[in-house]
JSON list of C-alpha atoms in Angstrom, two decimals:
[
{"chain": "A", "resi": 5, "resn": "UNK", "atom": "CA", "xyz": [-66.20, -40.51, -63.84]},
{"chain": "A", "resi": 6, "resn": "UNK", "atom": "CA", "xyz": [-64.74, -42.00, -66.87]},
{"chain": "A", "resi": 7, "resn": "UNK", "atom": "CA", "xyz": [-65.40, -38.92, -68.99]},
{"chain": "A", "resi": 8, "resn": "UNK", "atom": "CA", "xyz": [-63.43, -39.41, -72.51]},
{"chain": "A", "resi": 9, "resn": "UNK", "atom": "CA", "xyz": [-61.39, -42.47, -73.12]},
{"chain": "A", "resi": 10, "resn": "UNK", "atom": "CA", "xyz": [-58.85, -43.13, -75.84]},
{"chain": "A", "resi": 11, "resn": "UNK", "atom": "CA", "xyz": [-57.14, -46.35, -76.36]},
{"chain": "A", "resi": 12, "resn": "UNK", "atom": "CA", "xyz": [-54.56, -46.79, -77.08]},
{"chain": "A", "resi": 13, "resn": "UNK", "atom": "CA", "xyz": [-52.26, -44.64, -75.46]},
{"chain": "A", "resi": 14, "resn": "UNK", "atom": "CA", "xyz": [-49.20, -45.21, -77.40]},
{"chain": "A", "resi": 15, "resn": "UNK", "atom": "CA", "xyz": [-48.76, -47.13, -80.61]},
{"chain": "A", "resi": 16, "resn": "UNK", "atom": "CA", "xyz": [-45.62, -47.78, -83.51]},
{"chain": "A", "resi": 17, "resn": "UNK", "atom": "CA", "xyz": [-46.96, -48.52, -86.98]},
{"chain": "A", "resi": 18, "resn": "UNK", "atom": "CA", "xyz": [-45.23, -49.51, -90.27]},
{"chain": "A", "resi": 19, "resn": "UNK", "atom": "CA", "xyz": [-45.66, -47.37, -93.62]},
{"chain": "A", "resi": 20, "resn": "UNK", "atom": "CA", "xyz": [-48.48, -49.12, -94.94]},
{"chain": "A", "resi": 21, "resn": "UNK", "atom": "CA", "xyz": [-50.20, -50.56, -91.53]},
{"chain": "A", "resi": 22, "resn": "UNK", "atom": "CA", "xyz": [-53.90, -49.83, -90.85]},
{"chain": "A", "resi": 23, "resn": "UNK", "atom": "CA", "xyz": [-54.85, -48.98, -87.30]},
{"chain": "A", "resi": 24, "resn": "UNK", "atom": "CA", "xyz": [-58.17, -47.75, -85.57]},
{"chain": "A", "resi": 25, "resn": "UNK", "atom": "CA", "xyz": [-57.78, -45.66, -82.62]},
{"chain": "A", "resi": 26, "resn": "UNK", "atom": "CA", "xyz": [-60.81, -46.07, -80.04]},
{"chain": "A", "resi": 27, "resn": "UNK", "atom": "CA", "xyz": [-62.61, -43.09, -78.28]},
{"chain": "A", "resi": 28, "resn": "UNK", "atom": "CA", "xyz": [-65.41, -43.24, -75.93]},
{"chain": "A", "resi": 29, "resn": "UNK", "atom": "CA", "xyz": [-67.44, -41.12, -74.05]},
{"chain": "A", "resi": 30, "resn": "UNK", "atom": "CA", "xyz": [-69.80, -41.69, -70.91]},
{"chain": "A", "resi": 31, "resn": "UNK", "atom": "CA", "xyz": [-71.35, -38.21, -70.90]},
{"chain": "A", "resi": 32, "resn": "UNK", "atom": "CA", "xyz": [-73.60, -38.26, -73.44]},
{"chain": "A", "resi": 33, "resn": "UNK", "atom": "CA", "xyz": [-72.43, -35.61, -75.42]},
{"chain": "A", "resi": 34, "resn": "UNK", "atom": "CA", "xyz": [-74.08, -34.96, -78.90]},
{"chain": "A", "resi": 35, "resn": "UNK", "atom": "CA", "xyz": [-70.65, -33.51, -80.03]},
{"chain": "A", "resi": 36, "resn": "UNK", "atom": "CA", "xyz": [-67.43, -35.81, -80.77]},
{"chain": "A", "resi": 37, "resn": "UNK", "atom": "CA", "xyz": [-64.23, -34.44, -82.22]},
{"chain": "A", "resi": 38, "resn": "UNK", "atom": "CA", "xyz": [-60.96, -35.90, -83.42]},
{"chain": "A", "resi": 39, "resn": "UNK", "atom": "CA", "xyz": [-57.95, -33.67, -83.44]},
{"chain": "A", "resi": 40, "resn": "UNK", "atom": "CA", "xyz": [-53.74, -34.08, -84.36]},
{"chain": "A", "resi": 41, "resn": "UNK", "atom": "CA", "xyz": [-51.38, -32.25, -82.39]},
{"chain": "A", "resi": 42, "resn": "UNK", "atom": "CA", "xyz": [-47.68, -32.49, -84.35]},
{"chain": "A", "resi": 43, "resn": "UNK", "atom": "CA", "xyz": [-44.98, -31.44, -81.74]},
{"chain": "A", "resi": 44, "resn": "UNK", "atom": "CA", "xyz": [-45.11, -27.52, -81.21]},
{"chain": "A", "resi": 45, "resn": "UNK", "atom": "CA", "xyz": [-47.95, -27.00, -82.90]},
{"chain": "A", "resi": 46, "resn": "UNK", "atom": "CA", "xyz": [-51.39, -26.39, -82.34]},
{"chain": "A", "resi": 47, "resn": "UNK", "atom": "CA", "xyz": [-54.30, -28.98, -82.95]},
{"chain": "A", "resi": 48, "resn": "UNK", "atom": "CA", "xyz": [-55.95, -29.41, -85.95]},
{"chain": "A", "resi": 49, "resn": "UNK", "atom": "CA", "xyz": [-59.55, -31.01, -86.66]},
{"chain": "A", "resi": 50, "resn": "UNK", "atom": "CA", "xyz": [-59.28, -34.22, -88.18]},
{"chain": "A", "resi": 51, "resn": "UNK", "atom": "CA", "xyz": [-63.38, -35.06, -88.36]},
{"chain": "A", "resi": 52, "resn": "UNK", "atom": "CA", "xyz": [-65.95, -34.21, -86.16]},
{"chain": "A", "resi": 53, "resn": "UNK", "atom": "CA", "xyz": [-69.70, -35.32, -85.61]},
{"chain": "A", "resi": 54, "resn": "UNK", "atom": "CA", "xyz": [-73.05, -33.79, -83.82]},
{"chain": "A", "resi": 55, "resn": "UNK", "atom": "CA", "xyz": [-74.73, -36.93, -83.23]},
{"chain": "A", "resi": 56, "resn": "UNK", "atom": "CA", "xyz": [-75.00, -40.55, -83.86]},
{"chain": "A", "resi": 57, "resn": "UNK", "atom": "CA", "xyz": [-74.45, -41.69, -87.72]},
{"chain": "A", "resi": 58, "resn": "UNK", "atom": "CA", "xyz": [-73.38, -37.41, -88.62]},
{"chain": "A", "resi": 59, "resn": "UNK", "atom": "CA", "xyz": [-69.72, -36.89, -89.41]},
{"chain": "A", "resi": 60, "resn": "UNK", "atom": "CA", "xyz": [-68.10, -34.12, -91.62]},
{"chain": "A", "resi": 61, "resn": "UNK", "atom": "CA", "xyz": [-64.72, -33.35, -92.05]},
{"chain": "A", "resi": 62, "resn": "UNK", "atom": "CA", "xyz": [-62.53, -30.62, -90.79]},
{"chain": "A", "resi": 63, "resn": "UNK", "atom": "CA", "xyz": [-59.37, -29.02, -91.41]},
{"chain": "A", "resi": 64, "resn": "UNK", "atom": "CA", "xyz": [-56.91, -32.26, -92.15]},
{"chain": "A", "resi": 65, "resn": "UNK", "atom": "CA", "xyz": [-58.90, -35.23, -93.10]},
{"chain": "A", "resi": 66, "resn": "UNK", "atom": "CA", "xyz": [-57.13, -37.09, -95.70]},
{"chain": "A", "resi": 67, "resn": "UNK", "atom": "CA", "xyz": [-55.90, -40.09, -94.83]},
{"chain": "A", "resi": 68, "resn": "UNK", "atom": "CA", "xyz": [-58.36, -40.61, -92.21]},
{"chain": "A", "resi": 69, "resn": "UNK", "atom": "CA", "xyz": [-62.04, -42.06, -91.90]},
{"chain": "A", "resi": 70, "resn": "UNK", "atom": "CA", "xyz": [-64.50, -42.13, -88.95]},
{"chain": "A", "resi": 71, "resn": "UNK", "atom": "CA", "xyz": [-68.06, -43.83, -88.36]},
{"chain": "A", "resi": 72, "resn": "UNK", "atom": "CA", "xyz": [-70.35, -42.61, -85.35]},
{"chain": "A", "resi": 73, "resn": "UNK", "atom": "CA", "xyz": [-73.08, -45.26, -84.84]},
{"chain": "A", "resi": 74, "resn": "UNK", "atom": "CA", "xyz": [-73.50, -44.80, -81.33]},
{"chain": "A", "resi": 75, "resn": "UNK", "atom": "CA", "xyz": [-73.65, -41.37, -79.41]},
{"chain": "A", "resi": 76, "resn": "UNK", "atom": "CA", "xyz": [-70.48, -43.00, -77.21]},
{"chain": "A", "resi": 77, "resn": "UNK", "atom": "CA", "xyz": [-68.38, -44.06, -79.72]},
{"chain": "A", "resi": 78, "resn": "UNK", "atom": "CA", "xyz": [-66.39, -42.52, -82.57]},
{"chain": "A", "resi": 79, "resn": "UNK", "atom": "CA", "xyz": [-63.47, -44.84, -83.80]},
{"chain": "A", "resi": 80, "resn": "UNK", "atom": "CA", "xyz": [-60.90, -42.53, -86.10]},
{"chain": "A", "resi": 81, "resn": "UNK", "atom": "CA", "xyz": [-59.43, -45.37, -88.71]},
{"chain": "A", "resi": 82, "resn": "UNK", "atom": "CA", "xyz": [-56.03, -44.60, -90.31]},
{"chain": "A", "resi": 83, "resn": "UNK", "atom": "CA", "xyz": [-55.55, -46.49, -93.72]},
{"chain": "A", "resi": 84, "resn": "UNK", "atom": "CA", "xyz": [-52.03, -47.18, -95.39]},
{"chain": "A", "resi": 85, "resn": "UNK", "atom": "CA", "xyz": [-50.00, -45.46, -92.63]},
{"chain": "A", "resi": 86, "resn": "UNK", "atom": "CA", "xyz": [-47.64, -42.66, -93.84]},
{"chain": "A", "resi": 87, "resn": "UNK", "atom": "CA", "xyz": [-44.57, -41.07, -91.52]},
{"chain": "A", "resi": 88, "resn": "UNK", "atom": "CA", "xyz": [-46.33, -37.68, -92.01]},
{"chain": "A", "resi": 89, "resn": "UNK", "atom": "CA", "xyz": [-49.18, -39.15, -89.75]},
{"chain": "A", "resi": 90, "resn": "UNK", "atom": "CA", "xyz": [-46.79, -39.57, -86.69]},
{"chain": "A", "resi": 91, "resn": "UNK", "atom": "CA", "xyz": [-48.35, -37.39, -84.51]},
{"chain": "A", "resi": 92, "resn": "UNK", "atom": "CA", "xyz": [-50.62, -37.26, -80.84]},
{"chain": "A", "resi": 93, "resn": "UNK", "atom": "CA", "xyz": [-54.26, -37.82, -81.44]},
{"chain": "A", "resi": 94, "resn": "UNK", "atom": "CA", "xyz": [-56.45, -36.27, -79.23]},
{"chain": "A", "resi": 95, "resn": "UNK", "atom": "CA", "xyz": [-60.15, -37.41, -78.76]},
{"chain": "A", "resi": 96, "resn": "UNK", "atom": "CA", "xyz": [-62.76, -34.62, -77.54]},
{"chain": "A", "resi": 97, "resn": "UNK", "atom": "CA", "xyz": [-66.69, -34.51, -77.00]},
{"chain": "A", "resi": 98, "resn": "UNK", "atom": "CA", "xyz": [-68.85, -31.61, -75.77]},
{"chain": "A", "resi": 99, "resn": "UNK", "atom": "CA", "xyz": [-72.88, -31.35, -74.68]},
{"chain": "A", "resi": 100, "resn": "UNK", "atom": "CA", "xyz": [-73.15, -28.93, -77.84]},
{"chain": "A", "resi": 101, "resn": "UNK", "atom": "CA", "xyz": [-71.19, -26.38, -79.66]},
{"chain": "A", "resi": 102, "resn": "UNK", "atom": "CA", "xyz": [-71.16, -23.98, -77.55]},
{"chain": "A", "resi": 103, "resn": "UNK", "atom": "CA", "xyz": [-70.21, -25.81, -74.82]},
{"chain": "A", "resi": 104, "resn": "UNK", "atom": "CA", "xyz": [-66.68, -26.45, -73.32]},
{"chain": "A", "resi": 105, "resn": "UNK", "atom": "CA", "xyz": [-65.03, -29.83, -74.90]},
{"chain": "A", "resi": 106, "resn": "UNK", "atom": "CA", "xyz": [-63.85, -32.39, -72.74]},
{"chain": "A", "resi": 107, "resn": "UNK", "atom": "CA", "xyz": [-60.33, -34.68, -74.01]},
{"chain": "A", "resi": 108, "resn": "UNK", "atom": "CA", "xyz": [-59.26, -37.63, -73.60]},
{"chain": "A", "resi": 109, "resn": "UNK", "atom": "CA", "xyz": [-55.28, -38.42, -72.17]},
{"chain": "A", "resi": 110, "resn": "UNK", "atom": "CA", "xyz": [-54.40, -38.83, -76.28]},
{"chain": "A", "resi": 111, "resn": "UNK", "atom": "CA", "xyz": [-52.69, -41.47, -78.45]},
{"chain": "A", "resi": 112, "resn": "UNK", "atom": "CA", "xyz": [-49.18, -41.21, -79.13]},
{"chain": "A", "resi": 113, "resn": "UNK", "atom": "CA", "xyz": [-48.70, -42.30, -82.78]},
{"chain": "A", "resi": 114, "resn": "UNK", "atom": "CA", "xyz": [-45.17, -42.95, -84.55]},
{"chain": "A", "resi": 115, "resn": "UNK", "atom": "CA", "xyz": [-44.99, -44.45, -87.90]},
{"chain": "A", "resi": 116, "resn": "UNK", "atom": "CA", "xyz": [-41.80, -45.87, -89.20]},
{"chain": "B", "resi": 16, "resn": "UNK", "atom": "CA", "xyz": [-55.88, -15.68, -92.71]},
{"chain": "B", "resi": 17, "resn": "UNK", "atom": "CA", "xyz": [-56.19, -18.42, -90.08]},
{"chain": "B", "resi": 18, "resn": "UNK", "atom": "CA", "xyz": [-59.59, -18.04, -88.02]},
{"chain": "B", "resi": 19, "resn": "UNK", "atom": "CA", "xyz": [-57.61, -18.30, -84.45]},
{"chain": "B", "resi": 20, "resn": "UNK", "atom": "CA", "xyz": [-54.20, -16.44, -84.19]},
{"chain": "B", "resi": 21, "resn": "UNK", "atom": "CA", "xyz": [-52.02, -16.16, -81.54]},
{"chain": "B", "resi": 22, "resn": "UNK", "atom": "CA", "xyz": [-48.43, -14.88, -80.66]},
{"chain": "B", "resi": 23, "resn": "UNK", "atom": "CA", "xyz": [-46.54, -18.22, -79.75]},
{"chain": "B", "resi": 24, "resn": "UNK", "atom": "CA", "xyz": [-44.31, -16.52, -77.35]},
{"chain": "B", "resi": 25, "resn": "UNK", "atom": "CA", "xyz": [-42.78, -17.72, -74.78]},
{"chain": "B", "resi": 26, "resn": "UNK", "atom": "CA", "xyz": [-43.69, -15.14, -72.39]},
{"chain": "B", "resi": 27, "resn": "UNK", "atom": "CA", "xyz": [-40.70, -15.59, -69.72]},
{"chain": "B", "resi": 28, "resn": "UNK", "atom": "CA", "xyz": [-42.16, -13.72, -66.70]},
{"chain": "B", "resi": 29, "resn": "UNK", "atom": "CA", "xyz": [-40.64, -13.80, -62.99]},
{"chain": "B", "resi": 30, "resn": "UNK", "atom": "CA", "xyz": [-43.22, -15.02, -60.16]},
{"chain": "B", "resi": 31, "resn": "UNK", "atom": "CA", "xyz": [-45.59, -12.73, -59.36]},
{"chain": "B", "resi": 32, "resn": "UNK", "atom": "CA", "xyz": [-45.89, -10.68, -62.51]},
{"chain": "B", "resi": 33, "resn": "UNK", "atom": "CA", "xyz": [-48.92, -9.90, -64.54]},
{"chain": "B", "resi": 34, "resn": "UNK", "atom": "CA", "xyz": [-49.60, -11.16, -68.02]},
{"chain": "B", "resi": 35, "resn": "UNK", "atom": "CA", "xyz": [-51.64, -10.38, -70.83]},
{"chain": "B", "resi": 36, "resn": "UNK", "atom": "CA", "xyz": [-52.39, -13.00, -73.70]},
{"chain": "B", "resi": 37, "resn": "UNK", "atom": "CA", "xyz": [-54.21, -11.86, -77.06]},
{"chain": "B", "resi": 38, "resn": "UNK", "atom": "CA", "xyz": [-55.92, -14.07, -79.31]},
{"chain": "B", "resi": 39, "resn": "UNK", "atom": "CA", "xyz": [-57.33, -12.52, -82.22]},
{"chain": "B", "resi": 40, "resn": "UNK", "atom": "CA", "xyz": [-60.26, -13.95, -84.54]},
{"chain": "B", "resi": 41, "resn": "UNK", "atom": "CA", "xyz": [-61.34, -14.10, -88.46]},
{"chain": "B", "resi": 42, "resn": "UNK", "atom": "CA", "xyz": [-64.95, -15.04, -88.25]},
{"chain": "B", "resi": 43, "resn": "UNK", "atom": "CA", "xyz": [-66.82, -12.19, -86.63]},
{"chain": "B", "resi": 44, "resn": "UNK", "atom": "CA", "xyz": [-69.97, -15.00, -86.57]},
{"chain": "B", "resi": 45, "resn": "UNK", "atom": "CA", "xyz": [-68.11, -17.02, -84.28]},
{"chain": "B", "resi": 46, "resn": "UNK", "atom": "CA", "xyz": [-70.63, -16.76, -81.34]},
{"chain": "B", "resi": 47, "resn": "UNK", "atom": "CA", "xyz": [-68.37, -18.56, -78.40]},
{"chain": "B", "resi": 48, "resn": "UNK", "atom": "CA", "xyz": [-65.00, -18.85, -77.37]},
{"chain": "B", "resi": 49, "resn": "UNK", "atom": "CA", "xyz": [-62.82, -20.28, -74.39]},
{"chain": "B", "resi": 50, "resn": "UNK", "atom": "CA", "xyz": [-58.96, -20.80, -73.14]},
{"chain": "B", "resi": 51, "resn": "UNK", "atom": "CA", "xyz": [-57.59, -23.83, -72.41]},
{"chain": "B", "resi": 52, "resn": "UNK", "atom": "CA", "xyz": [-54.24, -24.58, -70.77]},
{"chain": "B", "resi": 53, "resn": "UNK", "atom": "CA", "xyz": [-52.31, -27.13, -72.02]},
{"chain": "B", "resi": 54, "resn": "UNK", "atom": "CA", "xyz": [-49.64, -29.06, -69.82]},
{"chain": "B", "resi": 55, "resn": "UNK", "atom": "CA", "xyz": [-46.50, -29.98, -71.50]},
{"chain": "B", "resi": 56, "resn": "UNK", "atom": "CA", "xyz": [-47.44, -33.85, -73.43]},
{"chain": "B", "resi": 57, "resn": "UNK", "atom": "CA", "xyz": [-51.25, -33.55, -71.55]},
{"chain": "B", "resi": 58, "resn": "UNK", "atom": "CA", "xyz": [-54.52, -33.22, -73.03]},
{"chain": "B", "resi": 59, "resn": "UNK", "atom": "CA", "xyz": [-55.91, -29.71, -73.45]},
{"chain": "B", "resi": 60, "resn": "UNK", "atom": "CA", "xyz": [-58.18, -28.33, -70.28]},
{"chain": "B", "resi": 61, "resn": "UNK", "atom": "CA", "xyz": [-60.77, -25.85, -70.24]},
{"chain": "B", "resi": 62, "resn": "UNK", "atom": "CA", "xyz": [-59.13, -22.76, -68.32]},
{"chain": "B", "resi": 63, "resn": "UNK", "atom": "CA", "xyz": [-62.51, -20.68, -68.54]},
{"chain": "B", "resi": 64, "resn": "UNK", "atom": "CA", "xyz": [-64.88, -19.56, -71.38]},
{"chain": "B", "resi": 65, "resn": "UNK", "atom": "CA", "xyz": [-65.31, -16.02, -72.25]},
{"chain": "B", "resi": 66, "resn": "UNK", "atom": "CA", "xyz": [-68.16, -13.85, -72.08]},
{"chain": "B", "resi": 67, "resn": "UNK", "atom": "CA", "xyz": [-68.84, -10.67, -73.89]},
{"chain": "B", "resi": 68, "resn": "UNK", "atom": "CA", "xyz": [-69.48, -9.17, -70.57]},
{"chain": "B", "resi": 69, "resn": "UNK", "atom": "CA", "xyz": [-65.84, -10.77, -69.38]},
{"chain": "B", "resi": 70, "resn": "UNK", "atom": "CA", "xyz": [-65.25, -13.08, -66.81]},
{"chain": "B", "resi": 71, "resn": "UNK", "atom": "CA", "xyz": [-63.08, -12.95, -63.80]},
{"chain": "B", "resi": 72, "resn": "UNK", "atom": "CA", "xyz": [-61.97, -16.31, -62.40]},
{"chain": "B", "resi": 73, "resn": "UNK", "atom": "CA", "xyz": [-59.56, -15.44, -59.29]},
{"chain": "B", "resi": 74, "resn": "UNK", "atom": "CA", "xyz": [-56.15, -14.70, -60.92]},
{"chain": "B", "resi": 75, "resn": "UNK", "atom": "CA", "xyz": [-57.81, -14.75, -64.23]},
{"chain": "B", "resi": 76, "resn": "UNK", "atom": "CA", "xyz": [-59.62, -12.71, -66.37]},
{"chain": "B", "resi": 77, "resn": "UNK", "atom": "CA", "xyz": [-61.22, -13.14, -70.18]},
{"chain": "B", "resi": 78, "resn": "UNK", "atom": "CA", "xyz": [-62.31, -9.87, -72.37]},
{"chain": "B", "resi": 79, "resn": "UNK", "atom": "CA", "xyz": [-63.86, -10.16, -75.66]},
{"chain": "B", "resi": 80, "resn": "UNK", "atom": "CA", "xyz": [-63.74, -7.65, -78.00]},
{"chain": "B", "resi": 81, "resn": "UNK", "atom": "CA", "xyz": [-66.27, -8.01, -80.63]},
{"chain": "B", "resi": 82, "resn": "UNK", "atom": "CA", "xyz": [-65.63, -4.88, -82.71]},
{"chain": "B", "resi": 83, "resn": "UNK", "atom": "CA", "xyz": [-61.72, -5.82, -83.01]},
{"chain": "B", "resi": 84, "resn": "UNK", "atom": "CA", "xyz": [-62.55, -9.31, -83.31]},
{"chain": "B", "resi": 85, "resn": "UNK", "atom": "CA", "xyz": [-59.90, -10.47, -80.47]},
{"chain": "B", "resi": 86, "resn": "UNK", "atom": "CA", "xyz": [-59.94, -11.91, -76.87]},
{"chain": "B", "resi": 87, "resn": "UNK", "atom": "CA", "xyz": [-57.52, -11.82, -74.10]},
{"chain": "B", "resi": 88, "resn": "UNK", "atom": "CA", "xyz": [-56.56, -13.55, -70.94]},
{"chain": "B", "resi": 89, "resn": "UNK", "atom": "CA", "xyz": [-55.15, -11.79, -67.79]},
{"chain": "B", "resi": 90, "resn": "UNK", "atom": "CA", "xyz": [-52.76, -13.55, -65.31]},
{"chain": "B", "resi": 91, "resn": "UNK", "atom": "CA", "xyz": [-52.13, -11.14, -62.39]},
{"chain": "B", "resi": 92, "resn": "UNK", "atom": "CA", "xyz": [-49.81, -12.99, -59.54]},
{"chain": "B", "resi": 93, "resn": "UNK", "atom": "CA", "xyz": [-48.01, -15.23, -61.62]},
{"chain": "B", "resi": 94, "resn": "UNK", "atom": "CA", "xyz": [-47.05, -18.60, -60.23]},
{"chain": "B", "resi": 95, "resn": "UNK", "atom": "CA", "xyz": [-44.91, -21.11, -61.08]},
{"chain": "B", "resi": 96, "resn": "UNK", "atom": "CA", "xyz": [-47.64, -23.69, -61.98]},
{"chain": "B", "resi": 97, "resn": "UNK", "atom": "CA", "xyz": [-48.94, -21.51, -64.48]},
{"chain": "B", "resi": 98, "resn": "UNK", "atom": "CA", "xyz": [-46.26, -22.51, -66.87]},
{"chain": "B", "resi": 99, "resn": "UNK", "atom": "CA", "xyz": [-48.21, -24.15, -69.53]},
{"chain": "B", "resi": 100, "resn": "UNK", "atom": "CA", "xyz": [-49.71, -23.47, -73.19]},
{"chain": "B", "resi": 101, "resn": "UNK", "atom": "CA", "xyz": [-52.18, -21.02, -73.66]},
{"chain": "B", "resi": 102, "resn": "UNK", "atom": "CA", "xyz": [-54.51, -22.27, -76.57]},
{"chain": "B", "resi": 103, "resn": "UNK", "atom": "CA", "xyz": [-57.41, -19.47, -77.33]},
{"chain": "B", "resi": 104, "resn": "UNK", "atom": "CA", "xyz": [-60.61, -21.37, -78.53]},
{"chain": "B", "resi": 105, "resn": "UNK", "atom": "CA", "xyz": [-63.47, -20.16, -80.80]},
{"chain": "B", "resi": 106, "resn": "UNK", "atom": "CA", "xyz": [-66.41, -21.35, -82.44]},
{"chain": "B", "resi": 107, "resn": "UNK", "atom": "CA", "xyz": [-67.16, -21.90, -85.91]},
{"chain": "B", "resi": 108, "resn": "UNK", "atom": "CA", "xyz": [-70.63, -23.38, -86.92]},
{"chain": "B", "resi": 109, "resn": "UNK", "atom": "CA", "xyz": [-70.79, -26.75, -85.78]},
{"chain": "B", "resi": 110, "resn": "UNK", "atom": "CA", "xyz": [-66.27, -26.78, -84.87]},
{"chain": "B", "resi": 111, "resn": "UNK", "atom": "CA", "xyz": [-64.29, -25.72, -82.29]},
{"chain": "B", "resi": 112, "resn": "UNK", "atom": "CA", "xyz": [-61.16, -24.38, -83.81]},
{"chain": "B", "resi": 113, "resn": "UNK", "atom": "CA", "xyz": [-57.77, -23.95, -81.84]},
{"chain": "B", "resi": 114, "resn": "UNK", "atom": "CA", "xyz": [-54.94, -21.36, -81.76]},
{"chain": "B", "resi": 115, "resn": "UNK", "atom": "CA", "xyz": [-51.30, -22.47, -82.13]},
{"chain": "B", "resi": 116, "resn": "UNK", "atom": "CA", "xyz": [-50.86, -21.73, -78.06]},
{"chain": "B", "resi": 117, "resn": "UNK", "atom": "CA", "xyz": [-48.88, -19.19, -76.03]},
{"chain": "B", "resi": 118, "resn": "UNK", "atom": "CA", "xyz": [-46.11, -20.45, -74.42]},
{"chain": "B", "resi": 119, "resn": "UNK", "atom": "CA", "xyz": [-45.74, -19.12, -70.31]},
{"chain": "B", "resi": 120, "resn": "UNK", "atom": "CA", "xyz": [-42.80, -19.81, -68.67]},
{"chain": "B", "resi": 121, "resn": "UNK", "atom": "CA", "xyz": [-42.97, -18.40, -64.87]},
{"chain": "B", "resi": 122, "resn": "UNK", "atom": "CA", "xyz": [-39.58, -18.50, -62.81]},
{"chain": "B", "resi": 123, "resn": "UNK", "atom": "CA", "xyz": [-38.86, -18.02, -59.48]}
]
């Protein structure tokens, strides 16, 4: 089982560079999240969404922009790439709320 | 007030010792909440959710405590592949919103 997939796995962008980072899931899960995890530190909600074509925001979403048009799929697109965006980017989905997530292996992001 | 707090630690604890974690909560609406364990430079995993009633998985066991708004995981028989990141889990609306993690370091 594929489960959650995030491509790709590690990437180096220039200040300025625009980059989408893929994330797919096979399980049909209504529930897709997108979260940052900045070295010794805890992970913090980019965007989420709780079905196909519903996305809201979470904790740290500037910067960032998502789409959902698919229950599989939820791209997370960085525009004009900042050092303060170097970071790992995890990818989660989950059946519903209440429900334990599944994540992806992450993307390792460094902008210079 | 963040909604999930946790002590970072590290716990440093010899093999075979019991540990407590405590996670404590801002939202008393949250309605679910769950530990994860996260390997160093791995993707979080779902260690076990946590029940009002409490849950006992082998070596490990979840409380809630709704009135003081805080959970807690038990590690009795440490081992050495317990080392990991603790991340308490909980609920809010339509988010799942993580703790800063709890360092464990087990040694032999």
């Amino acid at each position: 089982n594929a489960g959650v997939t995030q491509t790709p796995k590690f990437r180096i962008l220039k200040i300025g560079q625009s980059m989408t980072l893929q994330c797919a899931q096979d399980m049909n899960h209504n529930y897709m999240y997108w979260y940052r995890q900045d070295p010794g530190m805890g992970l913090k909600l980019i965007y989420y969404s709780v079905g196909a074509g519903i996305t809201d925001k979470g904790e740290v979403p500037n910067g960032y922009n998502v789409s959902r048009s698919t229950t599989e799929d939820f791209p997370l697109r960085l525009e004009l790439a900042a050092p303060s965006q170097t970071s790992v980017y995890f990818c989660a989905s989950s059946k519903d709320r209440a429900t334990e997530a599944f994540f992806g292996q992450g993307t390792r992001l460094t902008v210079v | 007030r963040k909604e999930v707090e946790q002590d970072p630690g590290p716990f440093n604890v010899p093999e075979g010792a019991t540990v407590a974690f405590n996670c404590t909560y801002s939202n008393s609406a949250s309605q679910s909440f769950f530990w994860y364990r996260q390997d160093c430079r791995k993707e979080p995993k779902l260690l076990m959710s946590v029940y009002s009633s409490g849950n006992e998985d082998g070596r490990f066991t979840a409380q809630l405590n709704r009135a003081s708004q805080y959970i807690s995981l038990l590690i009795r028989d440490s081992k050495l592949s317990d080392s990991a990141t603790y991340l308490c889990v909980g609920q809010y609306g339509n988010k799942l919103v993580f703790g800063a993690g709890t360092i464990l370091r087990v040694k032999s």
